PDB file of C-alpha atoms in Angstrom:
ATOM      1  CA  MET L 181       0.000   0.000   0.000  1.00  0.00           C
ATOM      2  CA  THR L 182       1.125   3.532  -0.602  1.00  0.00           C
ATOM      3  CA  GLU L 183       1.552   5.710   2.418  1.00  0.00           C
ATOM      4  CA  ALA L 184      -1.676   7.574   1.607  1.00  0.00           C
ATOM      5  CA  THR L 185      -3.875   4.469   1.471  1.00  0.00           C
ATOM      6  CA  ASP L 186      -2.128   3.084   4.535  1.00  0.00           C
ATOM      7  CA  LEU L 187      -2.966   6.253   6.453  1.00  0.00           C
ATOM      8  CA  ALA L 188      -6.527   6.151   5.132  1.00  0.00           C
ATOM      9  CA  ALA L 189      -6.916   2.581   6.336  1.00  0.00           C
ATOM     10  CA  LYS L 190      -5.643   3.488   9.776  1.00  0.00           C
ATOM     11  CA  ALA L 191      -7.982   6.492   9.879  1.00  0.00           C
ATOM     12  CA  GLY L 192     -10.865   4.125   9.117  1.00  0.00           C
ATOM     13  CA  ASP L 193      -9.837   1.946  12.043  1.00  0.00           C
ATOM     14  CA  ARG L 194      -9.943   4.963  14.298  1.00  0.00           C
ATOM     15  CA  ASP L 195     -13.310   6.149  12.963  1.00  0.00           C
ATOM     16  CA  PRO L 196     -15.587   6.206  15.999  1.00  0.00           C
ATOM     17  CA  ARG L 197     -18.554   5.057  13.935  1.00  0.00           C
ATOM     18  CA  VAL L 198     -16.740   1.886  12.868  1.00  0.00           C
ATOM     19  CA  GLY L 199     -15.535   1.226  16.385  1.00  0.00           C
ATOM     20  CA  LEU L 200     -18.878   1.906  18.019  1.00  0.00           C
ATOM     21  CA  ARG L 201     -20.722  -0.300  15.540  1.00  0.00           C
ATOM     22  CA  ALA L 202     -18.287  -3.074  16.339  1.00  0.00           C
ATOM     23  CA  VAL L 203     -18.917  -2.644  20.057  1.00  0.00           C
ATOM     24  CA  ALA L 204     -22.683  -2.686  19.544  1.00  0.00           C
ATOM     25  CA  ALA L 205     -22.484  -5.800  17.378  1.00  0.00           C
ATOM     26  CA  LEU L 206     -20.239  -7.521  19.864  1.00  0.00           C
ATOM     27  CA  ARG L 207     -22.678  -6.663  22.636  1.00  0.00           C
ATOM     28  CA  ARG L 208     -25.540  -8.235  20.642  1.00  0.00           C
ATOM     29  CA  LEU L 209     -23.440 -11.343  20.053  1.00  0.00           C
ATOM     30  CA  LEU L 210     -22.492 -11.412  23.717  1.00  0.00           C
ATOM     31  CA  GLU L 211     -26.159 -11.404  24.738  1.00  0.00           C
ATOM     32  CA  ARG L 212     -26.868 -14.369  22.497  1.00  0.00           C
ATOM     33  CA  LEU L 213     -23.826 -16.258  23.753  1.00  0.00           C
ATOM     34  CA  GLU L 214     -24.747 -15.597  27.360  1.00  0.00           C
ATOM     35  CA  ALA L 215     -28.243 -16.963  26.732  1.00  0.00           C
ATOM     36  CA  VAL L 216     -26.791 -20.119  25.173  1.00  0.00           C
ATOM     37  CA  GLN L 217     -24.422 -20.726  28.064  1.00  0.00           C
ATOM     38  CA  VAL L 218     -26.933 -20.004  30.810  1.00  0.00           C
ATOM     39  CA  ARG L 219     -29.430 -22.336  29.180  1.00  0.00           C
ATOM     40  CA  SER L 220     -26.756 -24.987  28.872  1.00  0.00           C
ATOM     41  CA  ALA L 221     -25.753 -24.611  32.506  1.00  0.00           C
ATOM     42  CA  ARG L 222     -29.378 -24.940  33.622  1.00  0.00           C
ATOM     43  CA  THR L 223     -29.783 -28.037  31.476  1.00  0.00           C
ATOM     44  CA  HIS L 224     -26.769 -29.436  33.282  1.00  0.00           C
ATOM     45  CA  GLY L 225     -28.468 -28.792  36.604  1.00  0.00           C
ATOM     46  CA  TRP L 226     -26.437 -25.783  37.671  1.00  0.00           C
ATOM     47  CA  ALA L 227     -27.963 -23.568  40.334  1.00  0.00           C
ATOM     48  CA  TRP L 228     -28.538 -19.878  39.615  1.00  0.00           C
ATOM     49  CA  GLN L 229     -25.896 -19.023  42.195  1.00  0.00           C
ATOM     50  CA  GLU L 230     -23.275 -21.138  40.449  1.00  0.00           C
ATOM     51  CA  ILE L 231     -24.093 -19.528  37.100  1.00  0.00           C
ATOM     52  CA  ALA L 232     -24.004 -16.062  38.665  1.00  0.00           C
ATOM     53  CA  ASP L 233     -20.606 -16.794  40.211  1.00  0.00           C
ATOM     54  CA  GLU L 234     -19.132 -17.763  36.863  1.00  0.00           C
ATOM     55  CA  LEU L 235     -20.605 -14.689  35.178  1.00  0.00           C
ATOM     56  CA  GLY L 236     -19.510 -12.418  37.992  1.00  0.00           C
ATOM     57  CA  VAL L 237     -22.994 -11.095  38.658  1.00  0.00           C
ATOM     58  CA  SER L 238     -25.576 -11.489  41.413  1.00  0.00           C
ATOM     59  CA  ARG L 239     -27.900 -14.479  41.605  1.00  0.00           C
ATOM     60  CA  GLN L 240     -30.836 -12.088  41.490  1.00  0.00           C
ATOM     61  CA  ALA L 241     -29.592 -10.517  38.270  1.00  0.00           C
ATOM     62  CA  VAL L 242     -29.196 -13.773  36.402  1.00  0.00           C
ATOM     63  CA  HIS L 243     -32.455 -15.183  37.719  1.00  0.00           C
ATOM     64  CA  LYS L 244     -34.357 -12.056  36.789  1.00  0.00           C
ATOM     65  CA  LYS L 245     -32.891 -12.128  33.311  1.00  0.00           C
ATOM     66  CA  TYR L 246     -33.306 -15.820  32.575  1.00  0.00           C
ATOM     67  CA  GLY L 247     -35.648 -17.293  35.125  1.00  0.00           C
ATOM     68  CA  ARG L 248     -39.196 -18.232  34.168  1.00  0.00           C
ATOM     69  CA  HIS L 249     -41.386 -15.140  34.298  1.00  0.00           C
TER      70      HIS L 249
ATOM     71  CA  MET N  19     -47.123   8.412  16.964  1.00  0.00           C
ATOM     72  CA  PHE N  20     -49.306   5.403  16.241  1.00  0.00           C
ATOM     73  CA  GLU N  21     -52.248   7.722  15.689  1.00  0.00           C
ATOM     74  CA  ARG N  22     -50.474   9.039  12.580  1.00  0.00           C
ATOM     75  CA  PHE N  23     -50.167   5.559  11.112  1.00  0.00           C
ATOM     76  CA  THR N  24     -52.259   4.720   8.100  1.00  0.00           C
ATOM     77  CA  PRO N  25     -54.827   1.971   8.737  1.00  0.00           C
ATOM     78  CA  GLU N  26     -52.641  -0.423   6.736  1.00  0.00           C
ATOM     79  CA  LEU N  27     -49.541   0.263   8.798  1.00  0.00           C
ATOM     80  CA  ARG N  28     -51.503   0.011  12.013  1.00  0.00           C
ATOM     81  CA  GLN N  29     -52.822  -3.366  10.845  1.00  0.00           C
ATOM     82  CA  ALA N  30     -49.312  -4.411   9.836  1.00  0.00           C
ATOM     83  CA  VAL N  31     -48.127  -3.758  13.385  1.00  0.00           C
ATOM     84  CA  VAL N  32     -51.056  -5.715  14.830  1.00  0.00           C
ATOM     85  CA  ASP N  33     -50.308  -8.575  12.441  1.00  0.00           C
ATOM     86  CA  ALA N  34     -46.659  -8.414  13.491  1.00  0.00           C
ATOM     87  CA  GLN N  35     -47.685  -8.739  17.144  1.00  0.00           C
ATOM     88  CA  ASP N  36     -49.927 -11.687  16.307  1.00  0.00           C
ATOM     89  CA  ARG N  37     -47.211 -13.411  14.363  1.00  0.00           C
ATOM     90  CA  CYS N  38     -44.725 -12.858  17.148  1.00  0.00           C
ATOM     91  CA  ARG N  39     -47.163 -14.375  19.615  1.00  0.00           C
ATOM     92  CA  ASP N  40     -47.951 -17.307  17.321  1.00  0.00           C
ATOM     93  CA  VAL N  41     -44.328 -18.306  16.957  1.00  0.00           C
ATOM     94  CA  GLY N  42     -43.632 -17.727  20.638  1.00  0.00           C
ATOM     95  CA  ALA N  43     -40.913 -15.149  20.105  1.00  0.00           C
ATOM     96  CA  GLU N  44     -39.919 -13.040  23.065  1.00  0.00           C
ATOM     97  CA  GLU N  45     -39.792  -9.769  21.159  1.00  0.00           C
ATOM     98  CA  ILE N  46     -41.522  -8.283  18.149  1.00  0.00           C
ATOM     99  CA  SER N  47     -38.690  -8.034  15.667  1.00  0.00           C
ATOM    100  CA  THR N  48     -38.263  -6.375  12.296  1.00  0.00           C
ATOM    101  CA  GLU N  49     -38.854  -9.853  10.849  1.00  0.00           C
ATOM    102  CA  HIS N  50     -42.382  -9.770  12.285  1.00  0.00           C
ATOM    103  CA  LEU N  51     -42.918  -6.206  11.056  1.00  0.00           C
ATOM    104  CA  PHE N  52     -41.774  -7.339   7.610  1.00  0.00           C
ATOM    105  CA  PHE N  53     -44.322 -10.164   7.484  1.00  0.00           C
ATOM    106  CA  GLY N  54     -46.916  -7.793   8.905  1.00  0.00           C
ATOM    107  CA  LEU N  55     -46.336  -5.444   5.962  1.00  0.00           C
ATOM    108  CA  LEU N  56     -46.446  -8.339   3.543  1.00  0.00           C
ATOM    109  CA  ALA N  57     -49.801  -9.458   4.918  1.00  0.00           C
ATOM    110  CA  GLN N  58     -51.583  -6.245   3.961  1.00  0.00           C
ATOM    111  CA  HIS N  59     -53.966  -6.160   1.030  1.00  0.00           C
ATOM    112  CA  SER N  60     -53.945  -2.432   0.448  1.00  0.00           C
ATOM    113  CA  GLY N  61     -51.494   0.416   0.762  1.00  0.00           C
ATOM    114  CA  PHE N  62     -48.010   0.938  -0.614  1.00  0.00           C
ATOM    115  CA  ALA N  63     -46.426  -2.284   0.659  1.00  0.00           C
ATOM    116  CA  ALA N  64     -49.248  -4.393  -0.796  1.00  0.00           C
ATOM    117  CA  GLU N  65     -48.664  -2.883  -4.230  1.00  0.00           C
ATOM    118  CA  PHE N  66     -44.909  -2.657  -4.113  1.00  0.00           C
ATOM    119  CA  LEU N  67     -43.637  -5.807  -2.404  1.00  0.00           C
ATOM    120  CA  PRO N  68     -45.282  -8.950  -3.783  1.00  0.00           C
ATOM    121  CA  ASP N  69     -43.869  -8.710  -7.331  1.00  0.00           C
ATOM    122  CA  ARG N  70     -40.400  -8.010  -6.001  1.00  0.00           C
ATOM    123  CA  LEU N  71     -40.135 -10.770  -3.427  1.00  0.00           C
ATOM    124  CA  PRO N  72     -40.121 -14.563  -3.556  1.00  0.00           C
ATOM    125  CA  ASP N  73     -42.898 -16.548  -1.888  1.00  0.00           C
ATOM    126  CA  ALA N  74     -43.455 -16.669   1.855  1.00  0.00           C
ATOM    127  CA  ALA N  75     -41.814 -20.080   2.266  1.00  0.00           C
ATOM    128  CA  GLN N  76     -38.594 -18.803   0.726  1.00  0.00           C
ATOM    129  CA  LEU N  77     -38.692 -15.675   2.869  1.00  0.00           C
ATOM    130  CA  GLU N  78     -39.219 -17.754   5.993  1.00  0.00           C
ATOM    131  CA  THR N  79     -36.116 -19.748   5.113  1.00  0.00           C
ATOM    132  CA  GLU N  80     -34.108 -16.564   4.680  1.00  0.00           C
ATOM    133  CA  PHE N  81     -35.191 -15.204   8.042  1.00  0.00           C
ATOM    134  CA  ALA N  82     -34.514 -18.571   9.659  1.00  0.00           C
ATOM    135  CA  GLN N  83     -30.932 -18.229   8.445  1.00  0.00           C
ATOM    136  CA  VAL N  84     -30.690 -14.819  10.078  1.00  0.00           C
ATOM    137  CA  ARG N  85     -32.128 -16.183  13.329  1.00  0.00           C
ATOM    138  CA  ARG N  86     -29.578 -18.952  13.250  1.00  0.00           C
ATOM    139  CA  ARG N  87     -26.806 -16.389  13.653  1.00  0.00           C
ATOM    140  CA  GLY N  88     -28.583 -14.756  16.540  1.00  0.00           C
ATOM    141  CA  ASP N  89     -30.552 -12.218  14.525  1.00  0.00           C
ATOM    142  CA  LEU N  90     -27.388 -10.249  13.886  1.00  0.00           C
ATOM    143  CA  SER N  91     -27.601  -8.083  10.772  1.00  0.00           C
ATOM    144  CA  ASP N  92     -25.224  -7.956   7.818  1.00  0.00           C
ATOM    145  CA  SER N  93     -23.780  -4.730   9.178  1.00  0.00           C
ATOM    146  CA  ASP N  94     -23.280  -6.382  12.587  1.00  0.00           C
ATOM    147  CA  THR N  95     -21.451  -9.207  10.830  1.00  0.00           C
ATOM    148  CA  GLU N  96     -19.278  -6.712   8.998  1.00  0.00           C
ATOM    149  CA  ALA N  97     -18.610  -4.743  12.183  1.00  0.00           C
ATOM    150  CA  LEU N  98     -17.500  -7.895  13.997  1.00  0.00           C
ATOM    151  CA  GLY N  99     -15.180  -8.512  11.080  1.00  0.00           C
ATOM    152  CA  THR N 100     -13.377  -5.266  11.857  1.00  0.00           C
ATOM    153  CA  LEU N 101     -12.544  -6.805  15.237  1.00  0.00           C
ATOM    154  CA  GLY N 102     -11.284  -9.961  13.604  1.00  0.00           C
ATOM    155  CA  ILE N 103     -14.380 -11.923  14.627  1.00  0.00           C
ATOM    156  CA  ASP N 104     -15.827 -14.214  11.980  1.00  0.00           C
ATOM    157  CA  LEU N 105     -19.452 -14.621  13.013  1.00  0.00           C
ATOM    158  CA  ALA N 106     -19.912 -17.730  10.879  1.00  0.00           C
ATOM    159  CA  ARG N 107     -17.122 -19.441  12.789  1.00  0.00           C
ATOM    160  CA  VAL N 108     -18.636 -18.402  16.122  1.00  0.00           C
ATOM    161  CA  VAL N 109     -22.024 -19.832  15.064  1.00  0.00           C
ATOM    162  CA  ASP N 110     -20.262 -22.995  13.942  1.00  0.00           C
ATOM    163  CA  ALA N 111     -18.462 -23.431  17.229  1.00  0.00           C
ATOM    164  CA  VAL N 112     -21.604 -22.812  19.265  1.00  0.00           C
ATOM    165  CA  GLU N 113     -23.655 -25.226  17.171  1.00  0.00           C
ATOM    166  CA  ARG N 114     -21.034 -27.928  17.412  1.00  0.00           C
ATOM    167  CA  ALA N 115     -21.309 -27.786  21.179  1.00  0.00           C
ATOM    168  CA  HIS N 116     -25.003 -26.996  21.603  1.00  0.00           C
ATOM    169  CA  GLY N 117     -26.820 -28.095  18.474  1.00  0.00           C
ATOM    170  CA  GLU N 118     -28.282 -26.443  15.424  1.00  0.00           C
ATOM    171  CA  ASN N 119     -29.989 -23.074  16.017  1.00  0.00           C
ATOM    172  CA  ALA N 120     -28.409 -22.764  19.465  1.00  0.00           C
ATOM    173  CA  LEU N 121     -27.571 -19.118  18.872  1.00  0.00           C
ATOM    174  CA  ALA N 122     -31.062 -18.226  17.643  1.00  0.00           C
ATOM    175  CA  PRO N 123     -33.319 -16.197  19.929  1.00  0.00           C
ATOM    176  CA  GLN N 124     -35.313 -18.829  21.751  1.00  0.00           C
ATOM    177  CA  ARG N 125     -39.017 -19.156  21.474  1.00  0.00           C
ATOM    178  CA  ARG N 126     -41.454 -19.830  24.261  1.00  0.00           C
ATOM    179  CA  ARG N 127     -43.239 -23.097  24.170  1.00  0.00           C
ATOM    180  CA  THR N 128     -46.979 -22.874  24.417  1.00  0.00           C
ATOM    181  CA  SER N 129     -48.597 -25.423  26.704  1.00  0.00           C
ATOM    182  CA  SER N 130     -49.512 -28.795  25.263  1.00  0.00           C
ATOM    183  CA  ARG N 131     -53.091 -27.655  24.796  1.00  0.00           C
ATOM    184  CA  GLY N 132     -51.930 -24.710  22.712  1.00  0.00           C
ATOM    185  CA  PHE N 133     -53.062 -22.144  25.247  1.00  0.00           C
ATOM    186  CA  ARG N 134     -50.519 -19.587  26.285  1.00  0.00           C
ATOM    187  CA  ARG N 135     -49.889 -19.427  29.983  1.00  0.00           C
ATOM    188  CA  ASN N 136     -51.895 -16.562  31.367  1.00  0.00           C
ATOM    189  CA  ARG N 137     -49.657 -13.676  32.130  1.00  0.00           C
ATOM    190  CA  VAL N 138     -50.562 -10.605  34.078  1.00  0.00           C
ATOM    191  CA  ALA N 139     -49.341  -8.375  31.291  1.00  0.00           C
ATOM    192  CA  ASP N 140     -49.482 -10.417  28.088  1.00  0.00           C
ATOM    193  CA  HIS N 141     -47.617  -7.784  26.209  1.00  0.00           C
ATOM    194  CA  VAL N 142     -44.581  -8.620  24.164  1.00  0.00           C
ATOM    195  CA  PRO N 143     -42.065  -5.819  23.748  1.00  0.00           C
ATOM    196  CA  PHE N 144     -40.642  -4.601  20.451  1.00  0.00           C
ATOM    197  CA  SER N 145     -37.001  -5.414  19.850  1.00  0.00           C
ATOM    198  CA  ARG N 146     -34.552  -2.518  19.939  1.00  0.00           C
ATOM    199  CA  GLU N 147     -34.339  -2.685  16.156  1.00  0.00           C
ATOM    200  CA  ALA N 148     -38.098  -2.763  15.652  1.00  0.00           C
ATOM    201  CA  LYS N 149     -38.613   0.153  18.018  1.00  0.00           C
ATOM    202  CA  ALA N 150     -35.949   2.161  16.207  1.00  0.00           C
ATOM    203  CA  ALA N 151     -37.507   1.350  12.831  1.00  0.00           C
ATOM    204  CA  LEU N 152     -40.953   2.489  13.951  1.00  0.00           C
ATOM    205  CA  GLU N 153     -39.494   5.739  15.280  1.00  0.00           C
ATOM    206  CA  GLN N 154     -37.467   6.220  12.119  1.00  0.00           C
ATOM    207  CA  SER N 155     -40.587   5.735  10.005  1.00  0.00           C
ATOM    208  CA  LEU N 156     -41.910   8.976  11.540  1.00  0.00           C
ATOM    209  CA  GLN N 157     -38.696  10.719  10.481  1.00  0.00           C
ATOM    210  CA  GLU N 158     -39.063   9.335   6.971  1.00  0.00           C
ATOM    211  CA  ALA N 159     -42.610  10.667   6.758  1.00  0.00           C
ATOM    212  CA  LEU N 160     -41.540  14.075   8.045  1.00  0.00           C
ATOM    213  CA  GLY N 161     -38.660  14.103   5.576  1.00  0.00           C
ATOM    214  CA  LEU N 162     -41.084  13.540   2.729  1.00  0.00           C
ATOM    215  CA  GLY N 163     -43.566  16.044   4.084  1.00  0.00           C
ATOM    216  CA  ASP N 164     -46.205  13.339   4.572  1.00  0.00           C
ATOM    217  CA  ARG N 165     -48.842  13.795   7.242  1.00  0.00           C
ATOM    218  CA  HIS N 166     -49.445  10.084   7.701  1.00  0.00           C
ATOM    219  CA  ILE N 167     -46.963   7.309   8.345  1.00  0.00           C
ATOM    220  CA  GLY N 168     -47.464   4.389   6.014  1.00  0.00           C
ATOM    221  CA  GLY N 169     -45.843   1.164   4.913  1.00  0.00           C
ATOM    222  CA  GLU N 170     -43.527   3.055   2.575  1.00  0.00           C
ATOM    223  CA  HIS N 171     -42.021   4.952   5.514  1.00  0.00           C
ATOM    224  CA  LEU N 172     -41.497   1.793   7.517  1.00  0.00           C
ATOM    225  CA  LEU N 173     -39.845   0.168   4.499  1.00  0.00           C
ATOM    226  CA  LEU N 174     -37.488   3.128   4.165  1.00  0.00           C
ATOM    227  CA  ALA N 175     -36.710   2.927   7.864  1.00  0.00           C
ATOM    228  CA  LEU N 176     -36.056  -0.820   7.778  1.00  0.00           C
ATOM    229  CA  LEU N 177     -33.600  -0.214   4.948  1.00  0.00           C
ATOM    230  CA  ARG N 178     -31.957   2.927   6.314  1.00  0.00           C
ATOM    231  CA  LEU N 179     -31.290   1.432   9.738  1.00  0.00           C
ATOM    232  CA  ARG N 180     -29.731  -1.697   8.217  1.00  0.00           C
ATOM    233  CA  THR N 181     -32.085  -3.964  10.108  1.00  0.00           C
ATOM    234  CA  ILE N 182     -32.362  -7.682   9.443  1.00  0.00           C
ATOM    235  CA  ALA N 183     -35.587  -7.042   7.516  1.00  0.00           C
ATOM    236  CA  GLY N 184     -33.717  -4.399   5.529  1.00  0.00           C
ATOM    237  CA  ASP N 185     -31.022  -6.952   4.755  1.00  0.00           C
ATOM    238  CA  VAL N 186     -33.603  -9.384   3.381  1.00  0.00           C
ATOM    239  CA  LEU N 187     -35.229  -6.611   1.327  1.00  0.00           C
ATOM    240  CA  ARG N 188     -31.853  -5.554  -0.036  1.00  0.00           C
ATOM    241  CA  SER N 189     -30.941  -9.132  -0.921  1.00  0.00           C
ATOM    242  CA  HIS N 190     -33.914  -8.986  -3.298  1.00  0.00           C
ATOM    243  CA  ALA N 191     -32.684  -5.737  -4.843  1.00  0.00           C
ATOM    244  CA  ILE N 192     -35.126  -3.566  -2.903  1.00  0.00           C
ATOM    245  CA  THR N 193     -33.210  -0.446  -1.942  1.00  0.00           C
ATOM    246  CA  GLU N 194     -34.153   2.898  -0.481  1.00  0.00           C
ATOM    247  CA  SER N 195     -33.820   4.443  -3.951  1.00  0.00           C
ATOM    248  CA  LEU N 196     -36.147   1.896  -5.450  1.00  0.00           C
ATOM    249  CA  VAL N 197     -38.760   2.580  -2.806  1.00  0.00           C
ATOM    250  CA  ARG N 198     -38.430   6.348  -3.184  1.00  0.00           C
ATOM    251  CA  GLU N 199     -38.777   6.104  -6.958  1.00  0.00           C
ATOM    252  CA  ALA N 200     -41.935   4.065  -6.535  1.00  0.00           C
ATOM    253  CA  LEU N 201     -43.594   6.517  -4.175  1.00  0.00           C
ATOM    254  CA  PRO N 202     -46.487   8.465  -5.602  1.00  0.00           C
ATOM    255  CA  THR N 203     -45.284  11.919  -6.616  1.00  0.00           C
ATOM    256  CA  ARG N 204     -45.730  14.553  -4.005  1.00  0.00           C
ATOM    257  CA  ARG N 205     -47.019  18.024  -4.489  1.00  0.00           C
ATOM    258  CA  ALA N 206     -44.082  20.437  -4.536  1.00  0.00           C
ATOM    259  CA  GLY N 207     -43.613  22.771  -1.535  1.00  0.00           C
TER     260      GLY N 207
END
C-alpha cells in the first residue's frame, strides 16, 4: 500500500462510527452467547448461584434475566 | 405516533404482534414487522412488495438463516469482522457444542393444549431494532412532508437502519432508492 492508502486505512480503524458499531455488534453477540451458556448450565443442573458466580454477577440478576417469568 | 399511522400500517403492526405471539418469540422483531407489511392487502407495501419478493416459504427460510446467527444483521457481521471476529465461525463453534440453532433467539413453548400461559401483562415488547424502525418511520414521513406514516415509511426505515428485515429486502434488490422512486409523486412545496 502507498503511504496515503495506509494512512486512510488506519484512519478508518480509528473512525468512531466503525468502532462503536463493532462494540454494539459484539454486545448483541455477547447477549446471544450468554443466553446459550446459561441455558446450557441450567440443562446441566447448575444452580442460579453457580451460574451467577461464573458470570460475575448477582444471583438475582441472572435469575431475573433468565428465570421463568 | 401510532395515531399518525395509516390503517394499513396500524394493521401491519397488529399482524406483526400476532405473528410474534404465534411463533412464541420473546420480542416483536423487524422480521415480524416485515411479514406484517407483507400481509396487507392495500397500501403501498401491498402494491410494491409482492412482485419483487419470492414466496413466503422462501422468505421464511431466509429469516430462519438470520435467526440462526442470533438475529445479527449484515452490518453487525461486517462490524464484527473489523474486530477480527468471523461470526460464521462463532455460530459454527456454538452449534457444534449446543446443536443447530443454538444461537437463535429462543421461542417460548406454548402449553400442550396450545393455550398460552396466562400472564398478568401479556404484552410482548418490540425489539430494539423494531422500536428504532418504527421511530425512524416517523422521520421518513416528516422528511417527505407526509402527514401520515405508512408502509412506505417503515420500508425506508427498515432499509436505512440496516435492520435484518432491511437486509432481506436488499438481498432482493429492494433499496431505499427503489422505494423512493416508486412513491407516488408529491405536491411540490
